[in-house]
PDB file of C-alpha atoms in Angstrom:
ATOM      1  CA  MET A1233     -15.444 -89.586 -72.324  1.00 71.00           C
ATOM      2  CA  ARG A1234     -18.503 -88.636 -74.291  1.00 86.00           C
ATOM      3  CA  ILE A1235     -19.609 -85.080 -75.047  1.00 93.00           C
ATOM      4  CA  SER A1236     -23.390 -84.698 -74.692  1.00 95.00           C
ATOM      5  CA  THR A1237     -25.654 -83.042 -77.237  1.00 95.00           C
ATOM      6  CA  LYS A1238     -25.748 -79.985 -74.966  1.00 96.00           C
ATOM      7  CA  GLY A1239     -21.979 -79.621 -75.271  1.00 97.00           C
ATOM      8  CA  ARG A1240     -21.981 -80.215 -79.012  1.00 97.00           C
ATOM      9  CA  TYR A1241     -24.890 -77.866 -79.663  1.00 97.00           C
ATOM     10  CA  ALA A1242     -23.384 -75.205 -77.399  1.00 98.00           C
ATOM     11  CA  LEU A1243     -20.336 -75.148 -79.664  1.00 98.00           C
ATOM     12  CA  ARG A1244     -22.548 -74.964 -82.764  1.00 97.00           C
ATOM     13  CA  LEU A1245     -24.611 -72.169 -81.189  1.00 98.00           C
ATOM     14  CA  MET A1246     -21.525 -70.165 -80.214  1.00 98.00           C
ATOM     15  CA  LEU A1247     -20.050 -70.646 -83.694  1.00 97.00           C
ATOM     16  CA  ASP A1248     -23.316 -69.567 -85.297  1.00 97.00           C
ATOM     17  CA  ILE A1249     -23.450 -66.407 -83.187  1.00 97.00           C
ATOM     18  CA  ALA A1250     -19.791 -65.639 -83.938  1.00 96.00           C
ATOM     19  CA  MET A1251     -20.445 -65.974 -87.659  1.00 94.00           C
ATOM     20  CA  ASN A1252     -23.749 -64.100 -87.771  1.00 92.00           C
ATOM     21  CA  ASP A1253     -23.417 -61.112 -85.436  1.00 82.00           C
ATOM     22  CA  ALA A1254     -20.853 -59.390 -87.640  1.00 65.00           C
ATOM     23  CA  GLU A1255     -23.271 -56.536 -88.292  1.00 70.00           C
ATOM     24  CA  GLY A1256     -23.531 -55.865 -84.562  1.00 75.00           C
ATOM     25  CA  LYS A1257     -27.089 -57.150 -84.381  1.00 86.00           C
ATOM     26  CA  PRO A1258     -28.112 -59.815 -81.883  1.00 93.00           C
ATOM     27  CA  VAL A1259     -28.721 -63.271 -83.334  1.00 95.00           C
ATOM     28  CA  ARG A1260     -32.115 -64.845 -82.664  1.00 94.00           C
ATOM     29  CA  VAL A1261     -32.310 -68.404 -81.350  1.00 95.00           C
ATOM     30  CA  LYS A1262     -35.075 -69.064 -83.856  1.00 95.00           C
ATOM     31  CA  ASP A1263     -32.653 -68.279 -86.703  1.00 95.00           C
ATOM     32  CA  ILE A1264     -29.872 -70.376 -85.180  1.00 96.00           C
ATOM     33  CA  ALA A1265     -32.278 -73.299 -84.758  1.00 96.00           C
ATOM     34  CA  LYS A1266     -33.262 -73.081 -88.409  1.00 96.00           C
ATOM     35  CA  ARG A1267     -29.653 -72.887 -89.672  1.00 94.00           C
ATOM     36  CA  GLN A1268     -28.456 -75.660 -87.353  1.00 94.00           C
ATOM     37  CA  GLU A1269     -31.600 -77.793 -87.771  1.00 94.00           C
ATOM     38  CA  VAL A1270     -32.010 -78.096 -84.000  1.00 94.00           C
ATOM     39  CA  SER A1271     -35.031 -77.541 -81.764  1.00 95.00           C
ATOM     40  CA  GLY A1272     -35.380 -73.909 -80.729  1.00 94.00           C
ATOM     41  CA  LYS A1273     -36.601 -74.949 -77.284  1.00 95.00           C
ATOM     42  CA  TYR A1274     -33.487 -77.063 -76.786  1.00 96.00           C
ATOM     43  CA  LEU A1275     -31.256 -74.198 -77.899  1.00 96.00           C
ATOM     44  CA  GLU A1276     -33.051 -71.872 -75.454  1.00 95.00           C
ATOM     45  CA  GLN A1277     -31.983 -74.169 -72.589  1.00 96.00           C
ATOM     46  CA  ILE A1278     -28.406 -74.132 -73.854  1.00 97.00           C
ATOM     47  CA  VAL A1279     -28.237 -70.380 -74.440  1.00 97.00           C
ATOM     48  CA  THR A1280     -29.657 -69.783 -70.951  1.00 96.00           C
ATOM     49  CA  ARG A1281     -26.790 -71.759 -69.455  1.00 97.00           C
ATOM     50  CA  LEU A1282     -24.285 -69.941 -71.674  1.00 98.00           C
ATOM     51  CA  GLY A1283     -25.769 -66.638 -70.506  1.00 96.00           C
ATOM     52  CA  ARG A1284     -25.487 -67.598 -66.843  1.00 97.00           C
ATOM     53  CA  GLY A1285     -21.891 -68.587 -67.515  1.00 97.00           C
ATOM     54  CA  GLY A1286     -21.116 -65.158 -68.961  1.00 97.00           C
ATOM     55  CA  MET A1287     -20.508 -66.437 -72.487  1.00 97.00           C
ATOM     56  CA  VAL A1288     -23.373 -64.612 -74.222  1.00 97.00           C
ATOM     57  CA  CYS A1289     -25.385 -61.455 -73.615  1.00 94.00           C
ATOM     58  CA  SER A1290     -29.047 -61.120 -74.426  1.00 92.00           C
ATOM     59  CA  ALA A1291     -30.964 -58.224 -75.922  1.00 88.00           C
ATOM     60  CA  ARG A1292     -34.735 -58.046 -75.534  1.00 86.00           C
ATOM     61  CA  GLY A1293     -37.350 -56.699 -77.886  1.00 82.00           C
ATOM     62  CA  PRO A1294     -38.313 -57.219 -81.514  1.00 80.00           C
ATOM     63  CA  ALA A1295     -34.695 -56.943 -82.649  1.00 77.00           C
ATOM     64  CA  GLY A1296     -33.473 -58.969 -79.676  1.00 85.00           C
ATOM     65  CA  GLY A1297     -31.340 -62.050 -79.567  1.00 93.00           C
ATOM     66  CA  TYR A1298     -27.889 -63.043 -78.374  1.00 96.00           C
ATOM     67  CA  ARG A1299     -24.369 -61.791 -78.868  1.00 95.00           C
ATOM     68  CA  LEU A1300     -21.027 -63.064 -77.684  1.00 96.00           C
ATOM     69  CA  ALA A1301     -19.899 -61.451 -74.446  1.00 96.00           C
ATOM     70  CA  ARG A1302     -16.304 -61.307 -75.738  1.00 96.00           C
ATOM     71  CA  PRO A1303     -14.566 -61.468 -79.112  1.00 95.00           C
ATOM     72  CA  PRO A1304     -14.439 -65.020 -80.583  1.00 96.00           C
ATOM     73  CA  GLU A1305     -10.662 -65.228 -80.217  1.00 97.00           C
ATOM     74  CA  GLU A1306     -11.044 -64.965 -76.435  1.00 97.00           C
ATOM     75  CA  TYR A1307     -13.084 -68.182 -76.103  1.00 98.00           C
ATOM     76  CA  THR A1308     -11.510 -71.606 -76.046  1.00 98.00           C
ATOM     77  CA  ILE A1309     -13.488 -74.674 -76.978  1.00 98.00           C
ATOM     78  CA  GLY A1310     -12.441 -76.110 -73.616  1.00 97.00           C
ATOM     79  CA  GLU A1311     -14.077 -73.354 -71.584  1.00 98.00           C
ATOM     80  CA  ILE A1312     -17.339 -73.694 -73.509  1.00 98.00           C
ATOM     81  CA  LEU A1313     -17.373 -77.476 -73.126  1.00 98.00           C
ATOM     82  CA  ARG A1314     -16.493 -77.308 -69.414  1.00 97.00           C
ATOM     83  CA  LEU A1315     -19.366 -74.913 -68.797  1.00 97.00           C
ATOM     84  CA  MET A1316     -21.762 -77.379 -70.400  1.00 97.00           C
ATOM     85  CA  GLU A1317     -20.154 -80.692 -69.423  1.00 96.00           C
ATOM     86  CA  GLY A1318     -18.067 -80.082 -66.324  1.00 94.00           C
ATOM     87  CA  ASP A1319     -14.685 -81.803 -66.065  1.00 93.00           C
ATOM     88  CA  LEU A1320     -13.502 -83.264 -69.384  1.00 94.00           C
ATOM     89  CA  SER A1321     -11.308 -85.964 -67.843  1.00 90.00           C
ATOM     90  CA  PRO A1322     -12.118 -89.464 -69.109  1.00 88.00           C
ATOM     91  CA  VAL A1323     -12.183 -90.897 -65.574  1.00 88.00           C
ATOM     92  CA  PRO A1324     -12.576 -89.344 -62.119  1.00 86.00           C
ATOM     93  CA  GLU A1325      -9.573 -88.658 -59.944  1.00 83.00           C
ATOM     94  CA  PRO A1326      -8.232 -91.847 -58.348  1.00 81.00           C
ATOM     95  CA  ASN A1327      -9.444 -92.818 -54.901  1.00 84.00           C
ATOM     96  CA  PRO A1328      -6.611 -91.907 -52.487  1.00 86.00           C
ATOM     97  CA  ASP A1329      -7.570 -94.890 -50.302  1.00 89.00           C
ATOM     98  CA  LEU A1330      -6.655 -97.336 -53.079  1.00 87.00           C
ATOM     99  CA  PRO A1331      -3.066 -98.390 -53.763  1.00 89.00           C
ATOM    100  CA  PRO A1332      -1.355 -96.562 -56.660  1.00 87.00           C
ATOM    101  CA  CYS A1333      -1.825 -98.214 -60.057  1.00 90.00           C
ATOM    102  CA  ALA A1334       0.204 -97.785 -63.261  1.00 92.00           C
ATOM    103  CA  VAL A1335      -3.038 -97.552 -65.252  1.00 91.00           C
ATOM    104  CA  GLU A1336      -3.544 -94.076 -63.764  1.00 91.00           C
ATOM    105  CA  TYR A1337      -0.664 -92.977 -66.008  1.00 92.00           C
ATOM    106  CA  VAL A1338      -2.847 -93.719 -69.059  1.00 93.00           C
ATOM    107  CA  TRP A1339      -5.782 -91.694 -67.696  1.00 92.00           C
ATOM    108  CA  LYS A1340      -3.551 -88.734 -66.831  1.00 92.00           C
ATOM    109  CA  LYS A1341      -1.968 -88.739 -70.306  1.00 95.00           C
ATOM    110  CA  LEU A1342      -5.381 -88.985 -71.955  1.00 95.00           C
ATOM    111  CA  SER A1343      -6.781 -86.171 -69.814  1.00 94.00           C
ATOM    112  CA  THR A1344      -3.763 -83.984 -70.614  1.00 95.00           C
ATOM    113  CA  ALA A1345      -4.158 -84.661 -74.347  1.00 96.00           C
ATOM    114  CA  ILE A1346      -7.886 -83.832 -74.328  1.00 96.00           C
ATOM    115  CA  ASN A1347      -7.371 -80.607 -72.405  1.00 96.00           C
ATOM    116  CA  ASP A1348      -4.430 -79.616 -74.598  1.00 97.00           C
ATOM    117  CA  VAL A1349      -6.558 -79.928 -77.737  1.00 97.00           C
ATOM    118  CA  VAL A1350      -9.677 -78.116 -76.498  1.00 97.00           C
ATOM    119  CA  ASP A1351      -7.719 -75.396 -74.712  1.00 98.00           C
ATOM    120  CA  HIS A1352      -5.719 -74.491 -77.827  1.00 98.00           C
ATOM    121  CA  ILE A1353      -8.599 -74.128 -80.272  1.00 98.00           C
ATOM    122  CA  THR A1354     -10.499 -70.856 -80.118  1.00 98.00           C
ATOM    123  CA  LEU A1355     -13.941 -69.990 -81.348  1.00 98.00           C
ATOM    124  CA  GLN A1356     -12.222 -67.733 -83.894  1.00 97.00           C
ATOM    125  CA  ASP A1357     -10.276 -70.764 -85.168  1.00 98.00           C
ATOM    126  CA  LEU A1358     -13.613 -72.483 -85.806  1.00 98.00           C
ATOM    127  CA  VAL A1359     -14.951 -69.388 -87.591  1.00 96.00           C
ATOM    128  CA  HIS A1360     -11.948 -69.451 -89.945  1.00 96.00           C
ATOM    129  CA  LEU A1361     -12.305 -73.191 -90.491  1.00 96.00           C
ATOM    130  CA  GLN A1362     -16.031 -72.874 -91.219  1.00 95.00           C
ATOM    131  CA  HIS A1363     -15.382 -70.116 -93.760  1.00 93.00           C
ATOM    132  CA  GLU A1364     -12.842 -72.384 -95.487  1.00 93.00           C
ATOM    133  CA  MET A1365     -15.296 -75.284 -95.470  1.00 92.00           C
ATOM    134  CA  ASP A1366     -18.038 -73.043 -96.890  1.00 90.00           C
ATOM    135  CA  LYS A1367     -15.718 -71.875 -99.701  1.00 89.00           C
ATOM    136  CA  GLY A1368     -15.093 -75.505-100.643  1.00 82.00           C
ATOM    137  CA  LYS A1369     -18.832 -76.116-101.127  1.00 77.00           C
ATOM    138  CA  GLY A1370     -19.226 -73.536-103.860  1.00 63.00           C
TER     139      GLY A1370
END
């Protein structure tokens, strides 16, 4: 399984919003793009999808931008990635017309492990981790 740049940047975008809307002001994509060193046009595509998925809310006007639709502790990394990537399983479900194969056990275990990790890390966990990482820089 490989997570695309859209999935990776969606997590970075959501983390950036979670860390920068503390004052209750919407966060502009232009500012996120600058901080994350990513194309603003690319982030616009991602934030549009996140908006359609109910993850972010937009505010128009000169002070406009994006805010999280819910508190950061209510988002799991898994739900964000699934919105951007679809199913996170490493292989598709087995073909029921084929005979059972013991190798399927490996794929099921791997899928369970992936989902267990991403479904037990919240956006708030990443905020805390980023703050710790930022403290270590200074």
